[in-house]
XYZ file of C-alpha atoms in Angstrom:
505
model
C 77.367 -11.660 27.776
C 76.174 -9.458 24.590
C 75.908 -12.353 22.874
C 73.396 -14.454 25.761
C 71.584 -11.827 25.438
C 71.314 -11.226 21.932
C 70.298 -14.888 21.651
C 67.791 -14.396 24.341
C 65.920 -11.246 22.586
C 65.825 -12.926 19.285
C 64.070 -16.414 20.804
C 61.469 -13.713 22.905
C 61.133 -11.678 19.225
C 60.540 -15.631 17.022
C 58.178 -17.104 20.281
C 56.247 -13.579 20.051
C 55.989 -13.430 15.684
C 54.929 -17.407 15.741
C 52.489 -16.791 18.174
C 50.929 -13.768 16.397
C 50.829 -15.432 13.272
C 49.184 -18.604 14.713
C 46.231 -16.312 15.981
C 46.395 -13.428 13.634
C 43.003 -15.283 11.525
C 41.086 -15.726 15.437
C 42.050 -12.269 16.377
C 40.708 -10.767 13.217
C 37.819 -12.407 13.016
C 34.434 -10.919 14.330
C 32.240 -12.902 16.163
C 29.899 -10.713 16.780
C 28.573 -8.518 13.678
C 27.311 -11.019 11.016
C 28.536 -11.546 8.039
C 25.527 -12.333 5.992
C 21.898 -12.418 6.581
C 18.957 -15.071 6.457
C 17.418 -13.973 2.843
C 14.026 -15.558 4.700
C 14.358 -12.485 7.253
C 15.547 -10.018 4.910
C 12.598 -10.441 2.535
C 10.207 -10.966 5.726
C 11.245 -7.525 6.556
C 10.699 -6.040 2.608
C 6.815 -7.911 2.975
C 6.620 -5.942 6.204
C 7.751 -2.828 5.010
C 4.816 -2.793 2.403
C 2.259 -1.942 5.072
C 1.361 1.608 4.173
C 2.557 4.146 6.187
C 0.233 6.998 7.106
C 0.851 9.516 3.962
C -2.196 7.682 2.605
C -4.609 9.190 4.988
C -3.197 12.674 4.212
C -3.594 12.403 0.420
C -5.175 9.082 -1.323
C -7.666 8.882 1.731
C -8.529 12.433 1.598
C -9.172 12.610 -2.378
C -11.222 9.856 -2.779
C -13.365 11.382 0.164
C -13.411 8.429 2.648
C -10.962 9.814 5.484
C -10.011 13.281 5.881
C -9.004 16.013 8.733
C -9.407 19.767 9.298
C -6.427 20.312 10.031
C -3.106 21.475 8.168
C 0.071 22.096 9.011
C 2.278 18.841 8.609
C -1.363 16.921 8.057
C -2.394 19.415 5.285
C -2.722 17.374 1.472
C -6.036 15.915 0.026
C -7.859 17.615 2.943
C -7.287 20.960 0.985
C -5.707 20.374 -2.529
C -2.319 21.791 -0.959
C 1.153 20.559 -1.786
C 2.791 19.099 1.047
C 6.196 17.305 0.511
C 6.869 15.891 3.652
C 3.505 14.308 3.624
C 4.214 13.094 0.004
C 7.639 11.686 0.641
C 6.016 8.854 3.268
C 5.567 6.315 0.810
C 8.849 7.276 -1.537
C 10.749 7.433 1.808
C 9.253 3.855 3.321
C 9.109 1.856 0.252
C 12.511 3.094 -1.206
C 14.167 2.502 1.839
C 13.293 -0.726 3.007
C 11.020 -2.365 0.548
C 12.842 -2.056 -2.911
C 16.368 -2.024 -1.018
C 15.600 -5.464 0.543
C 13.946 -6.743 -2.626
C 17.142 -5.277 -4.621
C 19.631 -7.019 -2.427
C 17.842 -10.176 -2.506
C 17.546 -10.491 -6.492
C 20.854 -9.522 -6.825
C 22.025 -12.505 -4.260
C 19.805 -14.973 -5.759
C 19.681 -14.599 -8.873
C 22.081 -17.146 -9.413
C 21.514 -19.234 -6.592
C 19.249 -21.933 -8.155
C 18.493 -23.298 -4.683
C 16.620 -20.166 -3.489
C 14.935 -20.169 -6.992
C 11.407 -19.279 -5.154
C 12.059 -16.726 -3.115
C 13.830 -15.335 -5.669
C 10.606 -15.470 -7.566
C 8.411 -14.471 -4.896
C 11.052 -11.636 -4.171
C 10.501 -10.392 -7.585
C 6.436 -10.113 -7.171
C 6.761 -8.040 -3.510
C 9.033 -6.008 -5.780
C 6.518 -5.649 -8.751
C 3.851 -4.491 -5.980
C 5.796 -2.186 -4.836
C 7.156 -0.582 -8.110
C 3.304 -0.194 -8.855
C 2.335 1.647 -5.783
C 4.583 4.106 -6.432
C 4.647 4.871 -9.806
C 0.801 5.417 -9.352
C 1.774 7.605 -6.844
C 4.287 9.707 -8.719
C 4.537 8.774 -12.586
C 8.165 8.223 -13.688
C 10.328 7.068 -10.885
C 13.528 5.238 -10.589
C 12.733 1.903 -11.885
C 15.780 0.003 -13.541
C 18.281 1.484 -11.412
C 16.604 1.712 -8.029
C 17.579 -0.279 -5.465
C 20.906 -0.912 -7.187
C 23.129 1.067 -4.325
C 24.692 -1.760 -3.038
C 25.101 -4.538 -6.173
C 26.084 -1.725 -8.746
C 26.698 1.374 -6.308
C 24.360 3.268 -8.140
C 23.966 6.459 -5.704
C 21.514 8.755 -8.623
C 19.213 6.524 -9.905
C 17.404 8.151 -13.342
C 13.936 8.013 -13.603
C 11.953 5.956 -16.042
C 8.905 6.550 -18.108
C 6.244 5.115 -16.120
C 5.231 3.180 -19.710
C 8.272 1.682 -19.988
C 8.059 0.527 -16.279
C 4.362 -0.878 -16.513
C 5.175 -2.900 -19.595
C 8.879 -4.050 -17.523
C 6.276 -5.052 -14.500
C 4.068 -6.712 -15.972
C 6.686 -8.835 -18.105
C 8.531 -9.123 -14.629
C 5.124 -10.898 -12.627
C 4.818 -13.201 -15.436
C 8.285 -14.973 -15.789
C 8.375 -14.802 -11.630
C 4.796 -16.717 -11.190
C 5.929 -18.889 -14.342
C 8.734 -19.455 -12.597
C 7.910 -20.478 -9.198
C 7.876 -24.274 -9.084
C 6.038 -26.537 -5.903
C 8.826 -29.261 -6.412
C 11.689 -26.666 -5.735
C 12.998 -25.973 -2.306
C 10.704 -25.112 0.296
C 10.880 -21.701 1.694
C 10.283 -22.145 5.230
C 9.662 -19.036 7.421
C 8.026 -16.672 4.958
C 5.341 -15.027 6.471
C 2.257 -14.408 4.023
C 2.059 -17.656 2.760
C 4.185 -19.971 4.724
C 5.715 -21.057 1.499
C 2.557 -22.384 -0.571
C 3.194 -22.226 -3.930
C 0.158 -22.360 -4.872
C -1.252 -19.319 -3.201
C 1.929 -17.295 -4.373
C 1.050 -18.116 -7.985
C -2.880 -16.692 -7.197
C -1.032 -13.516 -5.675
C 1.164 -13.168 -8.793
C -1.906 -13.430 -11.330
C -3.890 -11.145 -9.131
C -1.526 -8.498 -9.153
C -1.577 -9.052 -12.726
C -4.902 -8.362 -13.247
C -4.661 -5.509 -11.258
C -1.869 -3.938 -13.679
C -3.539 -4.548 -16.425
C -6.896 -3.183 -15.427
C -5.084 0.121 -14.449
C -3.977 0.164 -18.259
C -7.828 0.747 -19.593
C -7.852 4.179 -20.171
C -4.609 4.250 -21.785
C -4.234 1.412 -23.695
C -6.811 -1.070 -24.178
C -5.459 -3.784 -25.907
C -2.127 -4.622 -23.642
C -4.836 -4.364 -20.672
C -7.383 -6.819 -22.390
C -4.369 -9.472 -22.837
C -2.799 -8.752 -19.676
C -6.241 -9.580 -18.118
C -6.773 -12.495 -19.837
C -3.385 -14.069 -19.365
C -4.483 -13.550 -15.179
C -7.431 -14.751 -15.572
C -6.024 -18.161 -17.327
C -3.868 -18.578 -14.705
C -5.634 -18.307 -12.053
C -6.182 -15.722 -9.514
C -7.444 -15.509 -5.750
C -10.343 -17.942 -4.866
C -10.987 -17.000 -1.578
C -9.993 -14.565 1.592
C -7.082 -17.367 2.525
C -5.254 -16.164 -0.492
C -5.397 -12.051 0.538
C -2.016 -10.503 0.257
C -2.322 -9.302 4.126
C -0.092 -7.947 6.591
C -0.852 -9.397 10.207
C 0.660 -6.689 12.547
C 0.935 -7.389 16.268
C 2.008 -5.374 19.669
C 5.782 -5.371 17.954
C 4.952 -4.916 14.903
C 2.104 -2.435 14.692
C -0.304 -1.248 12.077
C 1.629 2.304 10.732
C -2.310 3.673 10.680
C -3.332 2.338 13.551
C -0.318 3.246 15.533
C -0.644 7.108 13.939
C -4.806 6.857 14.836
C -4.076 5.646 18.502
C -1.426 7.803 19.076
C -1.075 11.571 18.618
C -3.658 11.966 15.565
C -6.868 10.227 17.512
C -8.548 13.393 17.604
C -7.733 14.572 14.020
C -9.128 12.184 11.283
C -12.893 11.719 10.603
C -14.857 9.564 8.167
C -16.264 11.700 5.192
C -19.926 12.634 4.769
C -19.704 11.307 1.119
C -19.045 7.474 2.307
C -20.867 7.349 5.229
C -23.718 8.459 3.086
C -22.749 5.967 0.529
C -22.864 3.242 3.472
C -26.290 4.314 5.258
C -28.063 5.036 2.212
C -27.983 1.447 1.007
C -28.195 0.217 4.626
C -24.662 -1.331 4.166
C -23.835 -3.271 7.729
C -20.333 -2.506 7.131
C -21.142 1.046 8.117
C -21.916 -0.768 11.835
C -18.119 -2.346 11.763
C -15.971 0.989 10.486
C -17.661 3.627 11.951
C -18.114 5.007 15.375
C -19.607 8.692 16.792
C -18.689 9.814 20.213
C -21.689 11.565 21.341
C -21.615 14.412 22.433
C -18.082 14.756 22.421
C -17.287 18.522 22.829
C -12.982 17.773 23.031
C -10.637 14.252 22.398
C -10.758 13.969 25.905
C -14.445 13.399 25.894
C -14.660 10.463 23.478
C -14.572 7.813 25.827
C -16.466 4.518 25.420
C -19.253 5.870 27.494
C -20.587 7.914 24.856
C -19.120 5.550 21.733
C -22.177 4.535 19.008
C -21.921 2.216 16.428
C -25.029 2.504 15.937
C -25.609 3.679 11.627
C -28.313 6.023 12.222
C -26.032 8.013 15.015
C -23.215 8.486 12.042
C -22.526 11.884 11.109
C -19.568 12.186 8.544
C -17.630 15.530 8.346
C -17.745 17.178 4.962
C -15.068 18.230 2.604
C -13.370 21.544 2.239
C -12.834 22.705 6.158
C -9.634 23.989 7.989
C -9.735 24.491 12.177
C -11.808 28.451 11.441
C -14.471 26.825 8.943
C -15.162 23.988 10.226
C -17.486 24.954 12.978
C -19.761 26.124 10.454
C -19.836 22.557 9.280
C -20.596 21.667 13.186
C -23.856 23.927 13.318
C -25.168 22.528 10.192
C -24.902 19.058 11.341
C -26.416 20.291 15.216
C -23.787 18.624 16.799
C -21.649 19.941 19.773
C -17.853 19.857 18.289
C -16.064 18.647 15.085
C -15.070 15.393 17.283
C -18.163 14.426 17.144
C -18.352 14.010 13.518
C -18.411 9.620 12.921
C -14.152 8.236 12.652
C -12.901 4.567 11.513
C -13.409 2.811 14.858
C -10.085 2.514 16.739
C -10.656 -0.183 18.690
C -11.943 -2.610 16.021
C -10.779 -1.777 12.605
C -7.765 0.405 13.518
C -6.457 -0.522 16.222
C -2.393 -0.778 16.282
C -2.655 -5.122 15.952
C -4.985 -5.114 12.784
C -3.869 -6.186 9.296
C -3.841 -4.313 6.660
C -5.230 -5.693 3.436
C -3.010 -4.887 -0.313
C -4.433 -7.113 -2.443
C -7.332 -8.983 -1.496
C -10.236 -11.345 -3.137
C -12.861 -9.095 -2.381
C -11.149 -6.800 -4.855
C -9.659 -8.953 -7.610
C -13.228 -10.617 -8.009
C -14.495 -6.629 -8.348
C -11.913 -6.212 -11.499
C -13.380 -10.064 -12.612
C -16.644 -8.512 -13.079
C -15.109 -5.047 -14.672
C -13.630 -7.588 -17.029
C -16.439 -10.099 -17.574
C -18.629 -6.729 -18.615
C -16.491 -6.059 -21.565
C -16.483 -9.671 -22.402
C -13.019 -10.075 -21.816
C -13.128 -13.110 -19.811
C -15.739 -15.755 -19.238
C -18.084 -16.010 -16.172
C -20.871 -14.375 -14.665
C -20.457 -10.479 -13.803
C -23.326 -10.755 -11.272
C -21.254 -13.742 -9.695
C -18.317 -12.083 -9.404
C -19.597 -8.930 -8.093
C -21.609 -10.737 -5.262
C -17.911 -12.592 -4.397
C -16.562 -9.344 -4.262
C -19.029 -7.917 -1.990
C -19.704 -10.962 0.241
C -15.688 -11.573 0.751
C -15.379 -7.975 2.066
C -18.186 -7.814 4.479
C -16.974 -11.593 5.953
C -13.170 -9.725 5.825
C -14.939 -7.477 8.701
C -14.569 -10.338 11.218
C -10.753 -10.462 11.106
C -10.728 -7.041 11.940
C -11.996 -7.404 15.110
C -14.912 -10.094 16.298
C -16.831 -7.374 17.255
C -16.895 -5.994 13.293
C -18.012 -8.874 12.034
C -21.250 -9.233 9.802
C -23.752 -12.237 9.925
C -23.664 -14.166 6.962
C -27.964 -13.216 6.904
C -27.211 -10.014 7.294
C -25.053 -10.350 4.211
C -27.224 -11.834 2.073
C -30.167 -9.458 2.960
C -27.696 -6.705 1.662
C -27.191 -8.522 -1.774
C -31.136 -9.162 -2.212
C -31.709 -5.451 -1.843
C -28.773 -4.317 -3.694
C -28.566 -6.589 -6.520
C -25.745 -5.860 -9.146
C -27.774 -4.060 -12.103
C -25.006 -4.447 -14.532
C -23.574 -0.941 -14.511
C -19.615 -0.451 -14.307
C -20.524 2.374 -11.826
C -21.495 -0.121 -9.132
C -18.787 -2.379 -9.761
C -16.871 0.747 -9.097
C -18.455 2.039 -6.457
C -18.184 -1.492 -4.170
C -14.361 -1.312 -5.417
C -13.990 2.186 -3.605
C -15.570 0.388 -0.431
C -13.548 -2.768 -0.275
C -10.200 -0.374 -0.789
C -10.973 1.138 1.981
C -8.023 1.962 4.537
C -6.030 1.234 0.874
C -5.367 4.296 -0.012
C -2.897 3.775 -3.210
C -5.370 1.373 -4.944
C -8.795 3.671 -4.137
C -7.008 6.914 -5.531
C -5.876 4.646 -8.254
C -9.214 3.464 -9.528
C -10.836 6.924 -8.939
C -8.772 8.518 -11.475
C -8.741 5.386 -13.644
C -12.566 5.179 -14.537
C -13.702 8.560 -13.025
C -16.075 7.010 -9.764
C -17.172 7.479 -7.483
C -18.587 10.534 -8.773
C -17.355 12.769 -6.178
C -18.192 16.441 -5.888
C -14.848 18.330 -5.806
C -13.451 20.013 -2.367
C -14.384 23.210 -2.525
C -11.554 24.150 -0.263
C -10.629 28.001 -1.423
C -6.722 28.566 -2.130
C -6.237 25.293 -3.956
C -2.568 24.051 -5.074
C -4.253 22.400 -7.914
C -6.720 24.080 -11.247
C -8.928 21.338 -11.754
C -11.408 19.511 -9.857
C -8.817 16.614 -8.239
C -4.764 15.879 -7.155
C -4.156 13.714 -10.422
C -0.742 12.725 -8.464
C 1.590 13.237 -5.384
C 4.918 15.515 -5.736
C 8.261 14.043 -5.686
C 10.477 14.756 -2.397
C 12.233 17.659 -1.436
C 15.045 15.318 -0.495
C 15.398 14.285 -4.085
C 14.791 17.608 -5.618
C 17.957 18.187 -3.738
C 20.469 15.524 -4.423
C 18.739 13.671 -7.629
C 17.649 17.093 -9.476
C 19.567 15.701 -12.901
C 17.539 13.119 -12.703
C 14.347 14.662 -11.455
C 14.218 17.622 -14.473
C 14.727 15.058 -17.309
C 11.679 13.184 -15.688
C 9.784 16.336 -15.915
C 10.668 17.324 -18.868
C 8.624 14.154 -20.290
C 6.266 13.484 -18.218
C 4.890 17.091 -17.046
C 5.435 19.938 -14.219
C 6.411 18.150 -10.702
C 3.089 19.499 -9.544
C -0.624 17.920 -8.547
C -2.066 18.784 -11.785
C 0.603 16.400 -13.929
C -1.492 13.436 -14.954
C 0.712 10.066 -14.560
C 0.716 7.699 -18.539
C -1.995 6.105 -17.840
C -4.292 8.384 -16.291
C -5.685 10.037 -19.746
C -8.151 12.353 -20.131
């Protein structure tokens, strides 16, 4: 009987083990968390994640004098020369985090996958433009090591001399546009180009241009050759090849979704560019700006008392907080500071519009910087008319209702014909970045226009006329602070007086 059912318990112990071990690899396997991702989607998402996010309007927007609020607290920054780190860590936090994570774990996946050769490629140029937005923003930054948490499981990336990082990008967008090759696979699904080569290789070349022209103050001759190699290559030829983000209801504008939401009553166009606008009788005054009437609270601009008209436009001047700025009300006769002109919501900011990074209207803007110092051949008039005409048509994707007739255009040019200065070449550049912060505030302090008076805001953060740059974030002052002192130890106090390399006096 003991031995039955010894027998028995062993063949119920073997039927048991031989059924485990015939399932063991189903029952452990997860069916339900992925194990890898489409690299299409991941470096969708990094091209998404380059849409500014709203720490422009409280600094870049605010110092060139095109945008700017009252008010302080959590919004206080270029509105009153005042250091505000949780406003300055918006672009380190959204660009870190998404933008050169995706684009790290992308070229360290394909790197050597020959088959995803071109995104690879393209990966590496959405990386370059984001690199350059923030060490413009900052000076020396993590560069060779960033983005490296999850390939190398570096956790404290050091920071790198913002010259050794311009010279790495601009290497970097020339092998990648060199690189990218129309008979290779087809990457089907990207969204800013839909996979044409062609208008990658324009994008590439532009941003090229762009770095080098950002190099003029500081070193001359890498600039002149870095434009020149662009410029041979071939850079954007028209508003189909603008490096734009096209938001919709799910994926919303980050300033439009800030303006429409709980700041609507709180930003207002500057005096100095509306000035700028009406004083040359610019129609694309008529498709940014718009007064509410009137208006004595938020609640009051409504669309009853909304003008577009550009004699109504009243911009609000610099160097105000919420107890000076009635004074600033009186002066203009009006009835409240909302009634001081803002960036239209419903056209130009509203939360489905793109947002422009690198467009034609400004790459043909550097062409005629670059054709003045005989760098490059072509006309400077010619390319400062393309720059100007391609913004003013840009209006129209905006919104219908923004958009300029094509007489109305050409009236402008007639009366404002280019008179071969570099000051209006600059000064159209600081119109057609407008609403991009990064690249406005970067050609301000590059060649010095437009010549802006400074805030006169008293109690300033800063002891000379402008920010120079934005301070690094509390968050890595706190776990990176190795890293963060040897980066000021060369480069300059983590403060907005520190000039970044090539920003020289």
């Amino acid at each position: 009987m003991k031995n039955m059912k010894y027998l028995l318990f062993c063949s119920v112990v073997l039927l048991f083990t031989t059924s485990c071990e015939k399932d063991f690899e189903d029952i452990n396997t997860n069916k339900v968390d992925p194990t890898s991702v489409d690299p299409v989607s991941l470096f969708n998402n990094a091209l998404i994640g380059t849409s500014f996010a709203t720490g422009q309007l409280k600094y870049d927007a605010a110092i060139v004098q095109q945008i700017v609020t009252p008010n302080s607290g959590i919004l206080t920054g270029g509105n009153h020369n005042q250091d505000n780190r949780f406003a300055s860590a918006e672009v380190w936090d959204d660009y870190y985090e998404t933008v050169i994570k995706h684009t790290g774990d992308l070229i360290s996946t394909l790197n050597e996958r020959p088959e995803h050769s071109n995104l690879y490629n393209m990966t590496r140029i959405i990386q370059a433009y984001a690199f350059m937005v923030l060490t413009d923003s900052y000076g020396d930054i993590p560069y060779f090591d960033a983005g490296a948490g999850f390939s190398s499981q570096i956790l404290l990336p050091k920071y790198d001399a913002q010259s050794e990082i311009y010279k790495d990008l601009i290497n970097q967008v020339k092998d990648a546009v060199s690189s990218l090759n129309s008979s290779a696979e087809e990457v089907d699904g990207e969204i800013l180009y839909s996979g044409d080569i062609n208008k990658w290789k324009r994008l590439g070349n532009s941003l090229l241009l762009r770095l080098g022209m950002h190099l003029t103050k500081v070193d001359n001759s890498l600039a002149m050759q870095t434009v020149q190699d662009a410029f041979a290559n071939g850079v954007m030829q028209a508003n189909v090849d603008n490096y734009v983000i096209r938001h919709d209801n799910n994926f919303t504008n980050p300033i439009g979704n800030f303006l429409n939401g709980s700041e609507a009553n709180n930003f207002y166009l500057v005096d100095t560019f509306v000035n700028f606008l009406a004083d040359t009788n610019d129609p694309r005054l008529t498709s940014i700006a718009v007064r509410y009437v009137g208006a004595k609270s938020g609640t009051e601009q409504t669309e009853d008392n909304a003008s577009i008209e550009p004699d109504e436009q009243i911009g609000m001047p610099m160097g105000h907080d919420n107890s000076s700025i009635g004074q600033a009300v009186s002066e203009a006769g009006i009835e409240s500071f909302y009634a001081f002109s803002q960036v239209d919501r419903t056209r130009m900011v509203k939360i489905n519009a793109p947002m422009y990074l690198i467009t034609y209207a400004q790459t043909s803007l550097l062409l005629a910087e670059a054709a003045t110092y005989g760098w490059i051949s072509g006309s400077s008039s010619t390319y400062f008319e393309n720059g100007v005409r391609a913004h003013m048509e840009l209006m129209a994707e905006y919104d219908e209702d923004a958009a300029i007739a094509s007489d109305e255009i050409d009236q402008y040019l007639m009366e404002n014909p280019f008179n071969g200065s570099l000051e209006q070449i600059y000064n159209q550049y600081w119109v057609v970045s407008f609403l991009n912060g990064p690249e406005a505030y970067a050609n301000f302090r590059r060649t010095g226009f437009p010549q802006l008076v400074p805030n006169p805001y008293p109690g300033q953060d800063i002891t000379g006329d402008f920010i120079r740059r934005v301070t690094y974030p509390s968050s890595e002052l706190a776990v990176n602070k190795e890293n963060v002192d040897e980066a000021v130890a060369r480069m300059g106090p983590d403060n907005l007086d520190t000039r970044v390399w090539w920003d020289k006096e």
